[in-house]
PDB file of C-alpha atoms in Angstrom:
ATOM      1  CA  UNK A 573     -80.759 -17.750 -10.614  1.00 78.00           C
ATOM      2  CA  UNK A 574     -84.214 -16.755 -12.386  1.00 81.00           C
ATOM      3  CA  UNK A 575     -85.176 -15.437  -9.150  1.00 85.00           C
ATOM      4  CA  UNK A 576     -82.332 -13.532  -8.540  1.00 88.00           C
ATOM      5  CA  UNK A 577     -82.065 -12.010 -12.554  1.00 91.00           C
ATOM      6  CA  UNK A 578     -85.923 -10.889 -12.325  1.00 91.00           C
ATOM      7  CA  UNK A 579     -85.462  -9.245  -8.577  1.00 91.00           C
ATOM      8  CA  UNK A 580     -82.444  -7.145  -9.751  1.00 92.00           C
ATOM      9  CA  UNK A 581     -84.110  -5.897 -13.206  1.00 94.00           C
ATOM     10  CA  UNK A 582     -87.514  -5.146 -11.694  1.00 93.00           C
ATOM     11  CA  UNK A 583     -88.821  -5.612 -15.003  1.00 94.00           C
ATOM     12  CA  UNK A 584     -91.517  -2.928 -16.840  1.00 96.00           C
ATOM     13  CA  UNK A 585     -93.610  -4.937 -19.310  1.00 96.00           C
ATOM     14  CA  UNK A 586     -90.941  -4.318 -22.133  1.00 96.00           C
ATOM     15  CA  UNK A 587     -88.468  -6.311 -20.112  1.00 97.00           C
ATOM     16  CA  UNK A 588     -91.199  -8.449 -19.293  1.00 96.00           C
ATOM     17  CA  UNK A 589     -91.881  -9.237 -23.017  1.00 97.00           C
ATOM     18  CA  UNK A 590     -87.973  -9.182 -23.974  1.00 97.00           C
ATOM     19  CA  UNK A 591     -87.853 -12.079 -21.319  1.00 96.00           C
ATOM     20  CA  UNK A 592     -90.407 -13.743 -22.989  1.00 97.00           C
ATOM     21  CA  UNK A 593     -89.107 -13.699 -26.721  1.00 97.00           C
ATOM     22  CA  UNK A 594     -85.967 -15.038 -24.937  1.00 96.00           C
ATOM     23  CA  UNK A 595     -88.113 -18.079 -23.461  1.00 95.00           C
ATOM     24  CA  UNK A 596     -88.789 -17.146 -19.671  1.00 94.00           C
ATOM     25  CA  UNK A 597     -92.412 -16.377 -19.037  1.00 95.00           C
ATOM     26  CA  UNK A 598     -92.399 -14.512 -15.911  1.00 92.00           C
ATOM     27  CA  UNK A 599     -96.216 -15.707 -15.453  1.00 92.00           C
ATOM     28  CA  UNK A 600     -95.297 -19.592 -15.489  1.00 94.00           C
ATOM     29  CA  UNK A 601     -91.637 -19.906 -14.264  1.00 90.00           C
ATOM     30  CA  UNK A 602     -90.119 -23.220 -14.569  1.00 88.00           C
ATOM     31  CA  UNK A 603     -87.552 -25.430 -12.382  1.00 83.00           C
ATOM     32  CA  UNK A 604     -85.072 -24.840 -15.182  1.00 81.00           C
ATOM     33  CA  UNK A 605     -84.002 -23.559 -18.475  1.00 84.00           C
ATOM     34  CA  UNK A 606     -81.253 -23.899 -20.870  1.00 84.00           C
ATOM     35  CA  UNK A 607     -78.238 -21.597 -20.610  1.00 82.00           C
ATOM     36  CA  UNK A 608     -79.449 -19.556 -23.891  1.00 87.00           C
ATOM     37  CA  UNK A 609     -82.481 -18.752 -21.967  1.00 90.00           C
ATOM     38  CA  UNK A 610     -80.580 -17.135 -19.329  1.00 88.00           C
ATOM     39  CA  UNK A 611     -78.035 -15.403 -21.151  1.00 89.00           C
ATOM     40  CA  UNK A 612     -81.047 -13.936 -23.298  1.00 94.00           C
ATOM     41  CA  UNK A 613     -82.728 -12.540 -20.583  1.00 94.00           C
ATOM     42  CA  UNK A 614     -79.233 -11.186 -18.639  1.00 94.00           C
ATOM     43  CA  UNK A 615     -78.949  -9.455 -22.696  1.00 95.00           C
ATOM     44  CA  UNK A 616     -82.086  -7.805 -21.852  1.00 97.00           C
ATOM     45  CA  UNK A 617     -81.074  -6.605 -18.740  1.00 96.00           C
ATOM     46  CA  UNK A 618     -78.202  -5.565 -19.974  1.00 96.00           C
ATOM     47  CA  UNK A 619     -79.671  -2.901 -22.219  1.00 95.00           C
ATOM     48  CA  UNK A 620     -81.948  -1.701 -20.195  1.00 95.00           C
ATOM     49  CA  UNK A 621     -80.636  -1.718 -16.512  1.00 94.00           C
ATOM     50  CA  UNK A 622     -77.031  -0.236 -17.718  1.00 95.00           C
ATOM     51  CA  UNK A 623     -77.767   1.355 -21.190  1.00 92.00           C
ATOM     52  CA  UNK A 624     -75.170   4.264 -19.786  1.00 94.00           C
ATOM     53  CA  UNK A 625     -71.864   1.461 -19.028  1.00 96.00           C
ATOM     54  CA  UNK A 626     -69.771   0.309 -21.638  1.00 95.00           C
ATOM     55  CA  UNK A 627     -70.505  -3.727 -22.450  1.00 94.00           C
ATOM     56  CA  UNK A 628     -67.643  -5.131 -19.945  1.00 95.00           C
ATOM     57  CA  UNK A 629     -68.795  -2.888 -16.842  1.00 96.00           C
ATOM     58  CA  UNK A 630     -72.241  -3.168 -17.695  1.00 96.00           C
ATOM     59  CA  UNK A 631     -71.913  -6.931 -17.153  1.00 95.00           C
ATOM     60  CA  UNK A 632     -69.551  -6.608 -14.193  1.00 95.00           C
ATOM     61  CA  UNK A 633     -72.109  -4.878 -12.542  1.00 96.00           C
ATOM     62  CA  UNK A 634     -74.784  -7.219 -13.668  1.00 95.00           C
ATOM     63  CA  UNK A 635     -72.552 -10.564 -11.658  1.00 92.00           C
ATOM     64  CA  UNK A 636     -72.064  -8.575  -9.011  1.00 93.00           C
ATOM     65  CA  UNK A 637     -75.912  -7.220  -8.575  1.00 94.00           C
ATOM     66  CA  UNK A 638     -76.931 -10.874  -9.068  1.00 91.00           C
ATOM     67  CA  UNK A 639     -75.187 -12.363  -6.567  1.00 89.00           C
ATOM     68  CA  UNK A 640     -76.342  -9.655  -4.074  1.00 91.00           C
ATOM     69  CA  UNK A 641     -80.055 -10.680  -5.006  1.00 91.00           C
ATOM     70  CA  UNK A 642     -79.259 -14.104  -4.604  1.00 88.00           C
ATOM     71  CA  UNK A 643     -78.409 -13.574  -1.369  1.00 88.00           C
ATOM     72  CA  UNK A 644     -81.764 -12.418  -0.529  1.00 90.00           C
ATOM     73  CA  UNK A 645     -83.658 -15.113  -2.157  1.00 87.00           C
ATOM     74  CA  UNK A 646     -84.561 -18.504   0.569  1.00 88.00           C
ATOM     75  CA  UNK A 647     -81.743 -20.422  -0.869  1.00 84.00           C
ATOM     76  CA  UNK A 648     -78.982 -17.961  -1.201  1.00 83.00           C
ATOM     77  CA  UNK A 649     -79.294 -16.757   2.581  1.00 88.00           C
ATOM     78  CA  UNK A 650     -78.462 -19.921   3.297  1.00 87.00           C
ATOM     79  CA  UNK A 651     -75.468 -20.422   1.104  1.00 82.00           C
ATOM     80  CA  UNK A 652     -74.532 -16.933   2.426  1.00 84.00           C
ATOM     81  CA  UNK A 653     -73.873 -17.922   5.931  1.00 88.00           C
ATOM     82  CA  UNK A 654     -72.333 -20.797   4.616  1.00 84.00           C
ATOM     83  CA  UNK A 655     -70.152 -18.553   2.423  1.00 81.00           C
ATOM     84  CA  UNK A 656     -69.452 -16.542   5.815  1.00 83.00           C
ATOM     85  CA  UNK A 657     -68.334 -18.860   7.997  1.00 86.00           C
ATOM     86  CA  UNK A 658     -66.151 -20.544   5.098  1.00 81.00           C
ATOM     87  CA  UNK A 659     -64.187 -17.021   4.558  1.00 79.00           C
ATOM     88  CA  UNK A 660     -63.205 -15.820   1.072  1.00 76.00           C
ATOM     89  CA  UNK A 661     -60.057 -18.563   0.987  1.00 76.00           C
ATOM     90  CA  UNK A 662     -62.563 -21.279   1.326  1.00 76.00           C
ATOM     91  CA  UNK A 663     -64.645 -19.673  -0.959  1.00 76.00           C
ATOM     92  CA  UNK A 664     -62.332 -19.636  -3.274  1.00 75.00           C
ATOM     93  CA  UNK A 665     -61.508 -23.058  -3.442  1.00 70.00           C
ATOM     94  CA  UNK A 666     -65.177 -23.894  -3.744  1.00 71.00           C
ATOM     95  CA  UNK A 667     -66.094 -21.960  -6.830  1.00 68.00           C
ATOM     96  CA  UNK A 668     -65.727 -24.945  -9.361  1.00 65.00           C
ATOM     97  CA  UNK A 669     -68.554 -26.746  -7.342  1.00 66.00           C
ATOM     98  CA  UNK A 670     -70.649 -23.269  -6.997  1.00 66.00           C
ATOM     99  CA  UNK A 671     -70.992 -22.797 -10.487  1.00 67.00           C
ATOM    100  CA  UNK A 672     -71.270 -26.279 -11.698  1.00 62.00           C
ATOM    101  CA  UNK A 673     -74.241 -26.768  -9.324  1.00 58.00           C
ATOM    102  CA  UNK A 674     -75.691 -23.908 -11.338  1.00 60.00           C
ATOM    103  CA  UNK A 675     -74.559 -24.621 -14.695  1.00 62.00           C
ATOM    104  CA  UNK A 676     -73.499 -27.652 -15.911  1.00 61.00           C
ATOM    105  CA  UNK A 677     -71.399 -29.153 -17.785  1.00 66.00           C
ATOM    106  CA  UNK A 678     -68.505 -26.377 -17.014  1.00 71.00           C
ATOM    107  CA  UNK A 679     -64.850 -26.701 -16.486  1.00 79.00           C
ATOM    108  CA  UNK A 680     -63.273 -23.804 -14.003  1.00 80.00           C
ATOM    109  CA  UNK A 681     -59.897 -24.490 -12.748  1.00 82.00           C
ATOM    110  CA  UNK A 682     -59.070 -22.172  -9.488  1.00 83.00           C
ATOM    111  CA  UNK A 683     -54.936 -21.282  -9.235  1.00 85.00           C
ATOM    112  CA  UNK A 684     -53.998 -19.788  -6.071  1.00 82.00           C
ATOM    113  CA  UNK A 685     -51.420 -17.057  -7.130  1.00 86.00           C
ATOM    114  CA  UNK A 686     -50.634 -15.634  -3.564  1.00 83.00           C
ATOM    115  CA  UNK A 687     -52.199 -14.217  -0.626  1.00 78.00           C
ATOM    116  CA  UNK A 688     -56.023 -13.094  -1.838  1.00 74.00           C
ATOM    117  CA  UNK A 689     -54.911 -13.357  -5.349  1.00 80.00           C
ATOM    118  CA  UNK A 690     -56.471 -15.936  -7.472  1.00 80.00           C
ATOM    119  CA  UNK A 691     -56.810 -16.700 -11.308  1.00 85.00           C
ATOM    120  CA  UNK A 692     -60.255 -18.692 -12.380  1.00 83.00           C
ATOM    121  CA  UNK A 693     -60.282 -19.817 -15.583  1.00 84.00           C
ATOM    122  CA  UNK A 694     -63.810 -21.153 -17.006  1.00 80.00           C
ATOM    123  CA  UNK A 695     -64.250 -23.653 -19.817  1.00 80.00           C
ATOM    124  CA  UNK A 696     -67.506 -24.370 -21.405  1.00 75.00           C
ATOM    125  CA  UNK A 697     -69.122 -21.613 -19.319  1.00 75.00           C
ATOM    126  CA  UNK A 698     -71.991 -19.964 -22.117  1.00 78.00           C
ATOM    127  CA  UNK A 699     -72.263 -16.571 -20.099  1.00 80.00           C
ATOM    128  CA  UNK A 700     -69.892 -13.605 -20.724  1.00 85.00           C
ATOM    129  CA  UNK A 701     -66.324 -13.247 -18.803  1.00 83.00           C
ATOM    130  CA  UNK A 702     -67.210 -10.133 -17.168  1.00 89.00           C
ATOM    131  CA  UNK A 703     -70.433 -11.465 -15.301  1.00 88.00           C
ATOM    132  CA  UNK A 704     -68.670 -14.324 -13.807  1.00 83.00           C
ATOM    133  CA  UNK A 705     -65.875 -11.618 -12.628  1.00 85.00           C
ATOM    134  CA  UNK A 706     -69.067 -10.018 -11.112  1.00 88.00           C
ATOM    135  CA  UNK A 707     -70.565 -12.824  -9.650  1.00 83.00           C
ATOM    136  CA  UNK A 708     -67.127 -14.264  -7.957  1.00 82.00           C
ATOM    137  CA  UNK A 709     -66.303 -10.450  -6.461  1.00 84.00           C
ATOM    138  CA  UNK A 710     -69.422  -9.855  -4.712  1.00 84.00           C
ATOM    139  CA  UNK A 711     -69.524 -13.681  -3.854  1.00 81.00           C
ATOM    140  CA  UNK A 712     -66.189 -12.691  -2.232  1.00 80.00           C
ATOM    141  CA  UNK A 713     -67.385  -9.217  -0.580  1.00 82.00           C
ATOM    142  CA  UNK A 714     -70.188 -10.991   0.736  1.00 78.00           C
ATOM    143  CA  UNK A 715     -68.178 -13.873   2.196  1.00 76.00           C
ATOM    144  CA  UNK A 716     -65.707 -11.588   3.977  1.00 75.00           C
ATOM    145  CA  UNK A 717     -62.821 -10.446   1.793  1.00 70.00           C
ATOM    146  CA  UNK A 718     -62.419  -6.377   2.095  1.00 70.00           C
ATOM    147  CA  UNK A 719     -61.229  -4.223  -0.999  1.00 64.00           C
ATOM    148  CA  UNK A 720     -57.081  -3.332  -0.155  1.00 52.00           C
TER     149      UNK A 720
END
């Protein structure tokens, strides 16, 4: 998810150092990093990718933007096709797994409410609301499911 954070913030070297107070050094990336990590350097984006969108947009648009660069990394074109194929209802029923092979430990419980209409909850997830709202819609989009 690195990957994806630093090609969708195409960091100047204030990011750059802002990422490295927060404990990513873009120079010597590692396999993995604690959630605070993370969620430091998606603050950092925050402020300076959407200094113009109120908090809750501003990370809306930061899920959504992530999983569209995730998409482009190695990895995530192959999940894509996977994600594809499997439709947005599929999808759906797969985003406990997604995440927790991201982050874990979390607990997301996935109720199907009607046709295209689902409520996730997320337990124990360290990141805010509205980027996992971003991340699951253009997760969706990308898997097949149309705005209507």
């Amino acid at each position: 998810m690195f990957e994806s954070l630093v090609r969708l913030s195409r960091p100047d070297a204030k990011l750059q150092a802002e990422f490295l107070a927060a404990g990513y050094d873009m120079d010597k990336p590692r396999a993995s990093y604690p959630a605070a990590v993370f969620a430091g350097c998606q603050e950092a984006t925050v402020r300076h990718r959407y200094a113009g969108l109120d908090r809750e947009a501003a990370y809306r648009t930061l899920g959504r933007e992530l999983v569209r660069s995730y998409f482009d990394t190695l990895v995530g074109k192959v999940v894509g096709i996977a994600l594809k194929v499997a439709g947005p209802e599929r999808a759906m029923k797969r985003v406990s797994l997604s995440f927790s092979s991201v982050f874990s430990p979390v607990d997301i419980q996935v109720e199907a409410l009607g046709p295209a209409d689902w409520r996730v909850r997320f337990r124990g997830y360290p990141f805010p609301a509205e980027a996992a709202a971003g991340t699951c819609e253009g997760a969706l989009r990308h898997g097949g499911l149309r705005d209507g």
